[in-house]
Amino acid sequence: MRSLGWPTRTFDSAQSYLQWLLAAHDNETGCLISDVRMPGMSGIEMFDHLLALGAAPPTLFMTAFRTDALRAQVTAMGALALLEKPVDVVVLEHHLTRVLGAP
């Protein structure tokens, strides 16, 4: 993302992102990009928490284990897309521009 021109903030886990979000008292996240499978809380569990808080930003999920059922699940939850690893930069840039505008 940074090499495409957008500012970024990274977190080492879903829990770290949620802690930052709750501590910041303001969701500055223009677009969240999350792996589906992560140690501890999964990306989908994190997104569920964000939905419950009413604080879910536009979200892109990525995975190396894409299935039609997983794609249907994340889109039914309101995510923008499920991207397959390795992520195609053109596809990523398309989604980011749609949500954030040009960098």
mmCIF file with all atom_site columns, C-alpha atoms in Angstrom:
data_model
loop_
_atom_site.group_PDB
_atom_site.id
_atom_site.type_symbol
_atom_site.label_atom_id
_atom_site.label_alt_id
_atom_site.label_comp_id
_atom_site.label_asym_id
_atom_site.label_entity_id
_atom_site.label_seq_id
_atom_site.pdbx_PDB_ins_code
_atom_site.Cartn_x
_atom_site.Cartn_y
_atom_site.Cartn_z
_atom_site.occupancy
_atom_site.B_iso_or_equiv
_atom_site.pdbx_formal_charge
_atom_site.auth_seq_id
_atom_site.auth_comp_id
_atom_site.auth_asym_id
_atom_site.auth_atom_id
_atom_site.pdbx_PDB_model_num
ATOM 1   C CA . MET A 1 1   ? 0.000   0.000   0.000  1.00 0.00 ? 1   MET A CA 1
ATOM 2   C CA . ARG A 1 2   ? 2.754   2.385   0.947  1.00 0.00 ? 2   ARG A CA 1
ATOM 3   C CA . SER A 1 3   ? 4.484   1.830   -2.394 1.00 0.00 ? 3   SER A CA 1
ATOM 4   C CA . LEU A 1 4   ? 1.195   2.666   -4.131 1.00 0.00 ? 4   LEU A CA 1
ATOM 5   C CA . GLY A 1 5   ? 1.066   6.009   -2.321 1.00 0.00 ? 5   GLY A CA 1
ATOM 6   C CA . TRP A 1 6   ? -1.388  5.466   0.539  1.00 0.00 ? 6   TRP A CA 1
ATOM 7   C CA . PRO A 1 7   ? -0.447  6.012   4.186  1.00 0.00 ? 7   PRO A CA 1
ATOM 8   C CA . THR A 1 8   ? -0.438  2.814   6.222  1.00 0.00 ? 8   THR A CA 1
ATOM 9   C CA . ARG A 1 9   ? -0.513  1.603   9.777  1.00 0.00 ? 9   ARG A CA 1
ATOM 10  C CA . THR A 1 10  ? 0.327   -2.012  10.569 1.00 0.00 ? 10  THR A CA 1
ATOM 11  C CA . PHE A 1 11  ? -0.564  -4.218  13.514 1.00 0.00 ? 11  PHE A CA 1
ATOM 12  C CA . ASP A 1 12  ? 0.895   -7.544  14.587 1.00 0.00 ? 12  ASP A CA 1
ATOM 13  C CA . SER A 1 13  ? -2.488  -9.095  15.389 1.00 0.00 ? 13  SER A CA 1
ATOM 14  C CA . ALA A 1 14  ? -6.235  -8.588  15.279 1.00 0.00 ? 14  ALA A CA 1
ATOM 15  C CA . GLN A 1 15  ? -6.155  -7.959  19.019 1.00 0.00 ? 15  GLN A CA 1
ATOM 16  C CA . SER A 1 16  ? -3.570  -5.185  18.586 1.00 0.00 ? 16  SER A CA 1
ATOM 17  C CA . TYR A 1 17  ? -5.755  -3.452  16.014 1.00 0.00 ? 17  TYR A CA 1
ATOM 18  C CA . LEU A 1 18  ? -8.844  -3.695  18.232 1.00 0.00 ? 18  LEU A CA 1
ATOM 19  C CA . GLN A 1 19  ? -6.904  -2.344  21.238 1.00 0.00 ? 19  GLN A CA 1
ATOM 20  C CA . TRP A 1 20  ? -5.654  0.591   19.152 1.00 0.00 ? 20  TRP A CA 1
ATOM 21  C CA . LEU A 1 21  ? -9.149  1.259   17.845 1.00 0.00 ? 21  LEU A CA 1
ATOM 22  C CA . LEU A 1 22  ? -10.693 1.247   21.319 1.00 0.00 ? 22  LEU A CA 1
ATOM 23  C CA . ALA A 1 23  ? -7.904  3.400   22.775 1.00 0.00 ? 23  ALA A CA 1
ATOM 24  C CA . ALA A 1 24  ? -8.087  5.915   19.923 1.00 0.00 ? 24  ALA A CA 1
ATOM 25  C CA . HIS A 1 25  ? -11.840 6.443   20.445 1.00 0.00 ? 25  HIS A CA 1
ATOM 26  C CA . ASP A 1 26  ? -12.030 7.299   16.761 1.00 0.00 ? 26  ASP A CA 1
ATOM 27  C CA . ASN A 1 27  ? -11.794 5.038   13.766 1.00 0.00 ? 27  ASN A CA 1
ATOM 28  C CA . GLU A 1 28  ? -9.184  6.563   11.483 1.00 0.00 ? 28  GLU A CA 1
ATOM 29  C CA . THR A 1 29  ? -9.144  3.455   9.317  1.00 0.00 ? 29  THR A CA 1
ATOM 30  C CA . GLY A 1 30  ? -10.061 4.324   5.746  1.00 0.00 ? 30  GLY A CA 1
ATOM 31  C CA . CYS A 1 31  ? -9.721  0.727   4.596  1.00 0.00 ? 31  CYS A CA 1
ATOM 32  C CA . LEU A 1 32  ? -8.760  -2.366  6.558  1.00 0.00 ? 32  LEU A CA 1
ATOM 33  C CA . ILE A 1 33  ? -6.812  -5.157  4.882  1.00 0.00 ? 33  ILE A CA 1
ATOM 34  C CA . SER A 1 34  ? -6.759  -8.332  6.930  1.00 0.00 ? 34  SER A CA 1
ATOM 35  C CA . ASP A 1 35  ? -5.650  -11.893 6.498  1.00 0.00 ? 35  ASP A CA 1
ATOM 36  C CA . VAL A 1 36  ? -8.378  -14.418 7.211  1.00 0.00 ? 36  VAL A CA 1
ATOM 37  C CA . ARG A 1 37  ? -6.107  -16.795 9.127  1.00 0.00 ? 37  ARG A CA 1
ATOM 38  C CA . MET A 1 38  ? -4.009  -15.278 11.891 1.00 0.00 ? 38  MET A CA 1
ATOM 39  C CA . PRO A 1 39  ? -2.709  -16.550 15.223 1.00 0.00 ? 39  PRO A CA 1
ATOM 40  C CA . GLY A 1 40  ? -5.164  -15.886 18.016 1.00 0.00 ? 40  GLY A CA 1
ATOM 41  C CA . MET A 1 41  ? -8.190  -14.069 16.658 1.00 0.00 ? 41  MET A CA 1
ATOM 42  C CA . SER A 1 42  ? -8.957  -14.637 12.982 1.00 0.00 ? 42  SER A CA 1
ATOM 43  C CA . GLY A 1 43  ? -9.650  -11.780 10.614 1.00 0.00 ? 43  GLY A CA 1
ATOM 44  C CA . ILE A 1 44  ? -13.291 -12.852 10.428 1.00 0.00 ? 44  ILE A CA 1
ATOM 45  C CA . GLU A 1 45  ? -13.623 -12.850 14.229 1.00 0.00 ? 45  GLU A CA 1
ATOM 46  C CA . MET A 1 46  ? -12.063 -9.384  14.305 1.00 0.00 ? 46  MET A CA 1
ATOM 47  C CA . PHE A 1 47  ? -14.517 -8.169  11.660 1.00 0.00 ? 47  PHE A CA 1
ATOM 48  C CA . ASP A 1 48  ? -17.391 -9.612  13.710 1.00 0.00 ? 48  ASP A CA 1
ATOM 49  C CA . HIS A 1 49  ? -16.180 -7.544  16.698 1.00 0.00 ? 49  HIS A CA 1
ATOM 50  C CA . LEU A 1 50  ? -15.952 -4.437  14.529 1.00 0.00 ? 50  LEU A CA 1
ATOM 51  C CA . LEU A 1 51  ? -19.486 -4.974  13.247 1.00 0.00 ? 51  LEU A CA 1
ATOM 52  C CA . ALA A 1 52  ? -20.760 -5.395  16.813 1.00 0.00 ? 52  ALA A CA 1
ATOM 53  C CA . LEU A 1 53  ? -19.051 -2.125  17.780 1.00 0.00 ? 53  LEU A CA 1
ATOM 54  C CA . GLY A 1 54  ? -20.494 -0.357  14.753 1.00 0.00 ? 54  GLY A CA 1
ATOM 55  C CA . ALA A 1 55  ? -16.927 0.451   13.770 1.00 0.00 ? 55  ALA A CA 1
ATOM 56  C CA . ALA A 1 56  ? -16.282 -1.766  10.727 1.00 0.00 ? 56  ALA A CA 1
ATOM 57  C CA . PRO A 1 57  ? -14.354 0.168   8.080  1.00 0.00 ? 57  PRO A CA 1
ATOM 58  C CA . PRO A 1 58  ? -14.402 -0.900  4.440  1.00 0.00 ? 58  PRO A CA 1
ATOM 59  C CA . THR A 1 59  ? -12.523 -4.212  4.638  1.00 0.00 ? 59  THR A CA 1
ATOM 60  C CA . LEU A 1 60  ? -10.564 -6.366  2.226  1.00 0.00 ? 60  LEU A CA 1
ATOM 61  C CA . PHE A 1 61  ? -9.725  -9.896  3.290  1.00 0.00 ? 61  PHE A CA 1
ATOM 62  C CA . MET A 1 62  ? -6.892  -11.923 1.848  1.00 0.00 ? 62  MET A CA 1
ATOM 63  C CA . THR A 1 63  ? -6.176  -15.617 2.067  1.00 0.00 ? 63  THR A CA 1
ATOM 64  C CA . ALA A 1 64  ? -4.085  -18.389 0.591  1.00 0.00 ? 64  ALA A CA 1
ATOM 65  C CA . PHE A 1 65  ? -7.027  -20.753 1.127  1.00 0.00 ? 65  PHE A CA 1
ATOM 66  C CA . ARG A 1 66  ? -9.821  -19.197 -0.953 1.00 0.00 ? 66  ARG A CA 1
ATOM 67  C CA . THR A 1 67  ? -13.063 -21.118 -1.334 1.00 0.00 ? 67  THR A CA 1
ATOM 68  C CA . ASP A 1 68  ? -16.435 -20.092 -2.712 1.00 0.00 ? 68  ASP A CA 1
ATOM 69  C CA . ALA A 1 69  ? -17.954 -20.632 0.744  1.00 0.00 ? 69  ALA A CA 1
ATOM 70  C CA . LEU A 1 70  ? -15.388 -18.314 2.371  1.00 0.00 ? 70  LEU A CA 1
ATOM 71  C CA . ARG A 1 71  ? -15.947 -15.667 -0.302 1.00 0.00 ? 71  ARG A CA 1
ATOM 72  C CA . ALA A 1 72  ? -19.698 -15.877 0.242  1.00 0.00 ? 72  ALA A CA 1
ATOM 73  C CA . GLN A 1 73  ? -19.216 -15.621 4.014  1.00 0.00 ? 73  GLN A CA 1
ATOM 74  C CA . VAL A 1 74  ? -17.080 -12.481 3.964  1.00 0.00 ? 74  VAL A CA 1
ATOM 75  C CA . THR A 1 75  ? -19.172 -10.717 1.356  1.00 0.00 ? 75  THR A CA 1
ATOM 76  C CA . ALA A 1 76  ? -22.367 -11.564 3.283  1.00 0.00 ? 76  ALA A CA 1
ATOM 77  C CA . MET A 1 77  ? -20.730 -9.936  6.315  1.00 0.00 ? 77  MET A CA 1
ATOM 78  C CA . GLY A 1 78  ? -20.188 -6.765  4.279  1.00 0.00 ? 78  GLY A CA 1
ATOM 79  C CA . ALA A 1 79  ? -16.517 -7.050  3.329  1.00 0.00 ? 79  ALA A CA 1
ATOM 80  C CA . LEU A 1 80  ? -15.499 -5.514  0.017  1.00 0.00 ? 80  LEU A CA 1
ATOM 81  C CA . ALA A 1 81  ? -13.694 -8.549  -1.347 1.00 0.00 ? 81  ALA A CA 1
ATOM 82  C CA . LEU A 1 82  ? -11.723 -11.691 -0.636 1.00 0.00 ? 82  LEU A CA 1
ATOM 83  C CA . LEU A 1 83  ? -8.341  -11.479 -2.373 1.00 0.00 ? 83  LEU A CA 1
ATOM 84  C CA . GLU A 1 84  ? -6.264  -14.547 -3.070 1.00 0.00 ? 84  GLU A CA 1
ATOM 85  C CA . LYS A 1 85  ? -2.575  -14.653 -2.158 1.00 0.00 ? 85  LYS A CA 1
ATOM 86  C CA . PRO A 1 86  ? -0.352  -13.700 -3.721 1.00 0.00 ? 86  PRO A CA 1
ATOM 87  C CA . VAL A 1 87  ? -2.440  -10.561 -4.055 1.00 0.00 ? 87  VAL A CA 1
ATOM 88  C CA . ASP A 1 88  ? -2.581  -9.038  -7.532 1.00 0.00 ? 88  ASP A CA 1
ATOM 89  C CA . VAL A 1 89  ? -1.412  -5.431  -7.076 1.00 0.00 ? 89  VAL A CA 1
ATOM 90  C CA . VAL A 1 90  ? -3.711  -4.180  -9.854 1.00 0.00 ? 90  VAL A CA 1
ATOM 91  C CA . VAL A 1 91  ? -6.745  -5.717  -8.130 1.00 0.00 ? 91  VAL A CA 1
ATOM 92  C CA . LEU A 1 92  ? -5.658  -4.315  -4.752 1.00 0.00 ? 92  LEU A CA 1
ATOM 93  C CA . GLU A 1 93  ? -5.138  -0.860  -6.231 1.00 0.00 ? 93  GLU A CA 1
ATOM 94  C CA . HIS A 1 94  ? -8.586  -1.022  -7.858 1.00 0.00 ? 94  HIS A CA 1
ATOM 95  C CA . HIS A 1 95  ? -10.303 -1.709  -4.524 1.00 0.00 ? 95  HIS A CA 1
ATOM 96  C CA . LEU A 1 96  ? -8.268  0.892   -2.639 1.00 0.00 ? 96  LEU A CA 1
ATOM 97  C CA . THR A 1 97  ? -8.962  3.584   -5.230 1.00 0.00 ? 97  THR A CA 1
ATOM 98  C CA . ARG A 1 98  ? -12.667 2.739   -5.139 1.00 0.00 ? 98  ARG A CA 1
ATOM 99  C CA . VAL A 1 99  ? -12.732 3.208   -1.336 1.00 0.00 ? 99  VAL A CA 1
ATOM 100 C CA . LEU A 1 100 ? -10.080 5.851   -0.698 1.00 0.00 ? 100 LEU A CA 1
ATOM 101 C CA . GLY A 1 101 ? -9.809  7.727   -3.971 1.00 0.00 ? 101 GLY A CA 1
ATOM 102 C CA . ALA A 1 102 ? -6.466  8.382   -5.611 1.00 0.00 ? 102 ALA A CA 1
ATOM 103 C CA . PRO A 1 103 ? -3.456  8.478   -3.267 1.00 0.00 ? 103 PRO A CA 1
#
